[in-house]
Amino acid sequence: MIKITMQQMKLIKELPSKCEKIIAFAMIYLSSLFADENEEFNAKEFTLNRLTGISERQIERLINDLIKRNYIKCIYRNRLKQVQYAKRKYNVSKFPNRYALDQLMPGGDHAFYQFQKMDTNVQNLLSHFWTCYQRYLNVAGLKPSRREKENIRKFSEDIVIGFAV
């Protein structure tokens, strides 16, 4: 069960832009799905881009803002590894960025909003994310932006097609 507490909801609502709010929600979402025993999780800008539709450059800037606000803490970012291929001597690749929730860490506060944890190997992560985000917006009393409305609409079309087949 993935929970959002009153403290987390208040912290997300305090953020100035809708993009920061959705990235903060996405970080809580990824943490609840993929965090290890140390409460650390991997989050690539590419993954956040696919989930939210926000450009990777803007995501980098927004994550920097969240780190400065102490909402999340960076374990490491942009660590490089060398991968050898047969045609080239070497190619440089990146490890996924590793984060942990700081102020966004759920406290002892009672859960204000909950959604079912899913099996990420079976279900579509994108559809599940937008369903959870839409429910969060409804519970928090926030209005979705134009981009968020479009993504929610795409998700609802996927559900209709999914059940019709």
PDB file of C-alpha atoms in Angstrom:
ATOM      1  CA  MET A   1       0.000   0.000   0.000  1.00  0.00           C
ATOM      2  CA  ILE A   2       1.421   3.363  -1.024  1.00  0.00           C
ATOM      3  CA  LYS A   3       0.464   6.182   1.315  1.00  0.00           C
ATOM      4  CA  ILE A   4       0.615   9.963   1.195  1.00  0.00           C
ATOM      5  CA  THR A   5       0.437  11.595   4.606  1.00  0.00           C
ATOM      6  CA  MET A   6      -0.944  15.022   5.511  1.00  0.00           C
ATOM      7  CA  GLN A   7       2.622  16.288   5.998  1.00  0.00           C
ATOM      8  CA  GLN A   8       3.644  15.190   2.494  1.00  0.00           C
ATOM      9  CA  MET A   9       0.487  16.663   0.977  1.00  0.00           C
ATOM     10  CA  LYS A  10       1.103  20.000   2.714  1.00  0.00           C
ATOM     11  CA  LEU A  11       4.730  20.073   1.515  1.00  0.00           C
ATOM     12  CA  ILE A  12       3.696  19.354  -2.078  1.00  0.00           C
ATOM     13  CA  LYS A  13       0.989  22.046  -1.951  1.00  0.00           C
ATOM     14  CA  GLU A  14       3.577  24.614  -0.779  1.00  0.00           C
ATOM     15  CA  LEU A  15       5.634  24.207  -3.941  1.00  0.00           C
ATOM     16  CA  PRO A  16       5.237  27.208  -6.269  1.00  0.00           C
ATOM     17  CA  SER A  17       4.801  25.517  -9.672  1.00  0.00           C
ATOM     18  CA  LYS A  18       2.697  22.621 -10.908  1.00  0.00           C
ATOM     19  CA  CYS A  19       5.791  21.032 -12.444  1.00  0.00           C
ATOM     20  CA  GLU A  20       7.488  20.943  -9.045  1.00  0.00           C
ATOM     21  CA  LYS A  21       4.362  19.438  -7.521  1.00  0.00           C
ATOM     22  CA  ILE A  22       4.168  16.625 -10.054  1.00  0.00           C
ATOM     23  CA  ILE A  23       7.917  15.872  -9.761  1.00  0.00           C
ATOM     24  CA  ALA A  24       7.628  15.760  -5.953  1.00  0.00           C
ATOM     25  CA  PHE A  25       4.655  13.402  -6.290  1.00  0.00           C
ATOM     26  CA  ALA A  26       6.600  11.278  -8.797  1.00  0.00           C
ATOM     27  CA  MET A  27       9.520  11.036  -6.378  1.00  0.00           C
ATOM     28  CA  ILE A  28       7.180   9.814  -3.613  1.00  0.00           C
ATOM     29  CA  TYR A  29       5.632   7.397  -6.111  1.00  0.00           C
ATOM     30  CA  LEU A  30       8.995   5.979  -7.256  1.00  0.00           C
ATOM     31  CA  SER A  31      10.222   5.796  -3.674  1.00  0.00           C
ATOM     32  CA  SER A  32       7.198   3.807  -2.569  1.00  0.00           C
ATOM     33  CA  LEU A  33       7.591   1.383  -5.483  1.00  0.00           C
ATOM     34  CA  PHE A  34      11.358   0.934  -5.654  1.00  0.00           C
ATOM     35  CA  ALA A  35      12.962   2.003  -2.351  1.00  0.00           C
ATOM     36  CA  ASP A  36      15.352  -0.452  -0.736  1.00  0.00           C
ATOM     37  CA  GLU A  37      15.848  -1.126   2.982  1.00  0.00           C
ATOM     38  CA  ASN A  38      17.777   2.179   3.328  1.00  0.00           C
ATOM     39  CA  GLU A  39      14.837   4.090   1.774  1.00  0.00           C
ATOM     40  CA  GLU A  40      16.992   4.886  -1.288  1.00  0.00           C
ATOM     41  CA  PHE A  41      15.713   4.521  -4.845  1.00  0.00           C
ATOM     42  CA  ASN A  42      16.879   5.062  -8.422  1.00  0.00           C
ATOM     43  CA  ALA A  43      15.227   7.689 -10.607  1.00  0.00           C
ATOM     44  CA  LYS A  44      16.492   8.542 -14.066  1.00  0.00           C
ATOM     45  CA  GLU A  45      15.467  11.824 -15.673  1.00  0.00           C
ATOM     46  CA  PHE A  46      14.289   9.685 -18.585  1.00  0.00           C
ATOM     47  CA  THR A  47      11.894   7.763 -16.316  1.00  0.00           C
ATOM     48  CA  LEU A  48      10.525  10.973 -14.807  1.00  0.00           C
ATOM     49  CA  ASN A  49      10.175  12.403 -18.318  1.00  0.00           C
ATOM     50  CA  ARG A  50       8.172   9.371 -19.440  1.00  0.00           C
ATOM     51  CA  LEU A  51       5.953   9.498 -16.355  1.00  0.00           C
ATOM     52  CA  THR A  52       5.254  13.227 -16.285  1.00  0.00           C
ATOM     53  CA  GLY A  53       5.867  14.538 -19.812  1.00  0.00           C
ATOM     54  CA  ILE A  54       8.215  17.250 -18.483  1.00  0.00           C
ATOM     55  CA  SER A  55      11.462  17.739 -20.404  1.00  0.00           C
ATOM     56  CA  GLU A  56      14.634  16.196 -18.985  1.00  0.00           C
ATOM     57  CA  ARG A  57      16.370  19.584 -18.640  1.00  0.00           C
ATOM     58  CA  GLN A  58      13.464  20.995 -16.684  1.00  0.00           C
ATOM     59  CA  ILE A  59      13.414  17.863 -14.531  1.00  0.00           C
ATOM     60  CA  GLU A  60      17.097  18.390 -13.680  1.00  0.00           C
ATOM     61  CA  ARG A  61      16.356  21.978 -12.649  1.00  0.00           C
ATOM     62  CA  LEU A  62      13.306  20.966 -10.614  1.00  0.00           C
ATOM     63  CA  ILE A  63      15.219  18.193  -8.842  1.00  0.00           C
ATOM     64  CA  ASN A  64      17.954  20.702  -7.987  1.00  0.00           C
ATOM     65  CA  ASP A  65      15.255  22.940  -6.477  1.00  0.00           C
ATOM     66  CA  LEU A  66      13.807  20.039  -4.478  1.00  0.00           C
ATOM     67  CA  ILE A  67      17.296  19.186  -3.185  1.00  0.00           C
ATOM     68  CA  LYS A  68      17.891  22.824  -2.165  1.00  0.00           C
ATOM     69  CA  ARG A  69      14.563  22.834  -0.300  1.00  0.00           C
ATOM     70  CA  ASN A  70      15.603  19.578   1.445  1.00  0.00           C
ATOM     71  CA  TYR A  71      12.529  17.779   0.092  1.00  0.00           C
ATOM     72  CA  ILE A  72      14.755  15.023  -1.295  1.00  0.00           C
ATOM     73  CA  LYS A  73      18.410  14.215  -0.824  1.00  0.00           C
ATOM     74  CA  CYS A  74      20.777  13.118  -3.529  1.00  0.00           C
ATOM     75  CA  ILE A  75      22.816  10.003  -2.794  1.00  0.00           C
ATOM     76  CA  TYR A  76      24.647  10.314  -6.120  1.00  0.00           C
ATOM     77  CA  ARG A  77      24.016  11.776  -9.563  1.00  0.00           C
ATOM     78  CA  ASN A  78      25.672  11.472 -12.966  1.00  0.00           C
ATOM     79  CA  ARG A  79      28.040   8.658 -11.996  1.00  0.00           C
ATOM     80  CA  LEU A  80      29.669   7.267 -15.122  1.00  0.00           C
ATOM     81  CA  LYS A  81      30.619   3.702 -15.960  1.00  0.00           C
ATOM     82  CA  GLN A  82      32.570   2.327 -18.876  1.00  0.00           C
ATOM     83  CA  VAL A  83      30.870  -0.292 -20.987  1.00  0.00           C
ATOM     84  CA  GLN A  84      32.931  -2.102 -23.613  1.00  0.00           C
ATOM     85  CA  TYR A  85      31.478  -2.978 -26.979  1.00  0.00           C
ATOM     86  CA  ALA A  86      32.987  -5.124 -29.711  1.00  0.00           C
ATOM     87  CA  LYS A  87      33.089  -2.343 -32.335  1.00  0.00           C
ATOM     88  CA  ARG A  88      34.465   0.397 -30.064  1.00  0.00           C
ATOM     89  CA  LYS A  89      37.168   0.455 -27.464  1.00  0.00           C
ATOM     90  CA  TYR A  90      34.793   1.812 -24.842  1.00  0.00           C
ATOM     91  CA  ASN A  91      31.603   3.728 -24.435  1.00  0.00           C
ATOM     92  CA  VAL A  92      30.608   5.724 -21.405  1.00  0.00           C
ATOM     93  CA  SER A  93      27.246   5.058 -19.818  1.00  0.00           C
ATOM     94  CA  LYS A  94      25.578   6.477 -16.709  1.00  0.00           C
ATOM     95  CA  PHE A  95      24.356   4.767 -13.584  1.00  0.00           C
ATOM     96  CA  PRO A  96      20.806   5.755 -12.639  1.00  0.00           C
ATOM     97  CA  ASN A  97      20.646   8.687 -10.227  1.00  0.00           C
ATOM     98  CA  ARG A  98      20.024   7.639  -6.620  1.00  0.00           C
ATOM     99  CA  TYR A  99      17.864   9.606  -4.205  1.00  0.00           C
ATOM    100  CA  ALA A 100      16.158   9.346  -0.851  1.00  0.00           C
ATOM    101  CA  LEU A 101      13.221  11.331   0.465  1.00  0.00           C
ATOM    102  CA  ASP A 102      14.206  13.934   3.058  1.00  0.00           C
ATOM    103  CA  GLN A 103      11.307  16.159   4.188  1.00  0.00           C
ATOM    104  CA  LEU A 104       8.977  14.201   1.904  1.00  0.00           C
ATOM    105  CA  MET A 105       9.644  11.053   3.943  1.00  0.00           C
ATOM    106  CA  PRO A 106       6.338   9.850   5.374  1.00  0.00           C
ATOM    107  CA  GLY A 107       6.212  10.464   9.103  1.00  0.00           C
ATOM    108  CA  GLY A 108       4.003   9.021  11.785  1.00  0.00           C
ATOM    109  CA  ASP A 109       1.158  11.137  10.423  1.00  0.00           C
ATOM    110  CA  HIS A 110      -1.984   9.227   9.451  1.00  0.00           C
ATOM    111  CA  ALA A 111      -2.399   8.435   5.765  1.00  0.00           C
ATOM    112  CA  PHE A 112      -4.522  11.048   4.007  1.00  0.00           C
ATOM    113  CA  TYR A 113      -4.489   9.221   0.699  1.00  0.00           C
ATOM    114  CA  GLN A 114      -3.622   5.621  -0.226  1.00  0.00           C
ATOM    115  CA  PHE A 115      -3.352   3.665  -3.439  1.00  0.00           C
ATOM    116  CA  GLN A 116      -2.613   0.035  -4.128  1.00  0.00           C
ATOM    117  CA  LYS A 117       0.954  -0.975  -4.854  1.00  0.00           C
ATOM    118  CA  MET A 118       1.273  -2.598  -8.250  1.00  0.00           C
ATOM    119  CA  ASP A 119       3.463  -5.240  -9.814  1.00  0.00           C
ATOM    120  CA  THR A 120       5.699  -3.178 -12.107  1.00  0.00           C
ATOM    121  CA  ASN A 121       6.526  -6.188 -14.299  1.00  0.00           C
ATOM    122  CA  VAL A 122       2.920  -6.848 -15.250  1.00  0.00           C
ATOM    123  CA  GLN A 123       0.962  -3.601 -15.370  1.00  0.00           C
ATOM    124  CA  ASN A 124       1.535  -0.383 -17.234  1.00  0.00           C
ATOM    125  CA  LEU A 125       3.424   1.980 -14.918  1.00  0.00           C
ATOM    126  CA  LEU A 126       2.370   5.099 -16.833  1.00  0.00           C
ATOM    127  CA  SER A 127      -1.349   4.408 -16.513  1.00  0.00           C
ATOM    128  CA  HIS A 128      -1.004   3.554 -12.836  1.00  0.00           C
ATOM    129  CA  PHE A 129       0.952   6.765 -12.149  1.00  0.00           C
ATOM    130  CA  TRP A 130      -1.638   9.020 -13.808  1.00  0.00           C
ATOM    131  CA  THR A 131      -4.489   7.268 -12.009  1.00  0.00           C
ATOM    132  CA  CYS A 132      -2.752   7.850  -8.665  1.00  0.00           C
ATOM    133  CA  TYR A 133      -1.941  11.467  -9.567  1.00  0.00           C
ATOM    134  CA  GLN A 134      -5.546  12.162 -10.618  1.00  0.00           C
ATOM    135  CA  ARG A 135      -6.824  10.734  -7.317  1.00  0.00           C
ATOM    136  CA  TYR A 136      -4.239  12.803  -5.419  1.00  0.00           C
ATOM    137  CA  LEU A 137      -5.391  15.994  -7.214  1.00  0.00           C
ATOM    138  CA  ASN A 138      -9.012  15.231  -6.325  1.00  0.00           C
ATOM    139  CA  VAL A 139      -8.225  14.559  -2.667  1.00  0.00           C
ATOM    140  CA  ALA A 140      -5.914  17.589  -2.381  1.00  0.00           C
ATOM    141  CA  GLY A 141      -8.417  19.876  -4.075  1.00  0.00           C
ATOM    142  CA  LEU A 142      -5.926  20.935  -6.757  1.00  0.00           C
ATOM    143  CA  LYS A 143      -6.801  21.667 -10.375  1.00  0.00           C
ATOM    144  CA  PRO A 144      -4.769  19.898 -13.052  1.00  0.00           C
ATOM    145  CA  SER A 145      -2.808  21.887 -15.614  1.00  0.00           C
ATOM    146  CA  ARG A 146      -3.492  21.563 -19.347  1.00  0.00           C
ATOM    147  CA  ARG A 147      -0.699  18.988 -19.737  1.00  0.00           C
ATOM    148  CA  GLU A 148      -1.964  17.005 -16.762  1.00  0.00           C
ATOM    149  CA  LYS A 149      -5.523  17.020 -18.149  1.00  0.00           C
ATOM    150  CA  GLU A 150      -4.232  15.699 -21.479  1.00  0.00           C
ATOM    151  CA  ASN A 151      -2.304  12.893 -19.795  1.00  0.00           C
ATOM    152  CA  ILE A 152      -5.264  11.979 -17.606  1.00  0.00           C
ATOM    153  CA  ARG A 153      -7.505  11.939 -20.691  1.00  0.00           C
ATOM    154  CA  LYS A 154      -5.045   9.657 -22.520  1.00  0.00           C
ATOM    155  CA  PHE A 155      -5.053   7.356 -19.529  1.00  0.00           C
ATOM    156  CA  SER A 156      -8.852   7.143 -19.423  1.00  0.00           C
ATOM    157  CA  GLU A 157      -8.893   6.275 -23.137  1.00  0.00           C
ATOM    158  CA  ASP A 158      -6.390   3.482 -22.413  1.00  0.00           C
ATOM    159  CA  ILE A 159      -8.691   2.105 -19.707  1.00  0.00           C
ATOM    160  CA  VAL A 160     -11.741   2.091 -22.013  1.00  0.00           C
ATOM    161  CA  ILE A 161      -9.778   0.304 -24.745  1.00  0.00           C
ATOM    162  CA  GLY A 162      -8.234  -2.082 -22.193  1.00  0.00           C
ATOM    163  CA  PHE A 163     -11.595  -3.215 -20.825  1.00  0.00           C
ATOM    164  CA  ALA A 164     -13.256  -3.349 -24.236  1.00  0.00           C
ATOM    165  CA  VAL A 165     -10.752  -5.855 -25.625  1.00  0.00           C
TER     166      VAL A 165
END
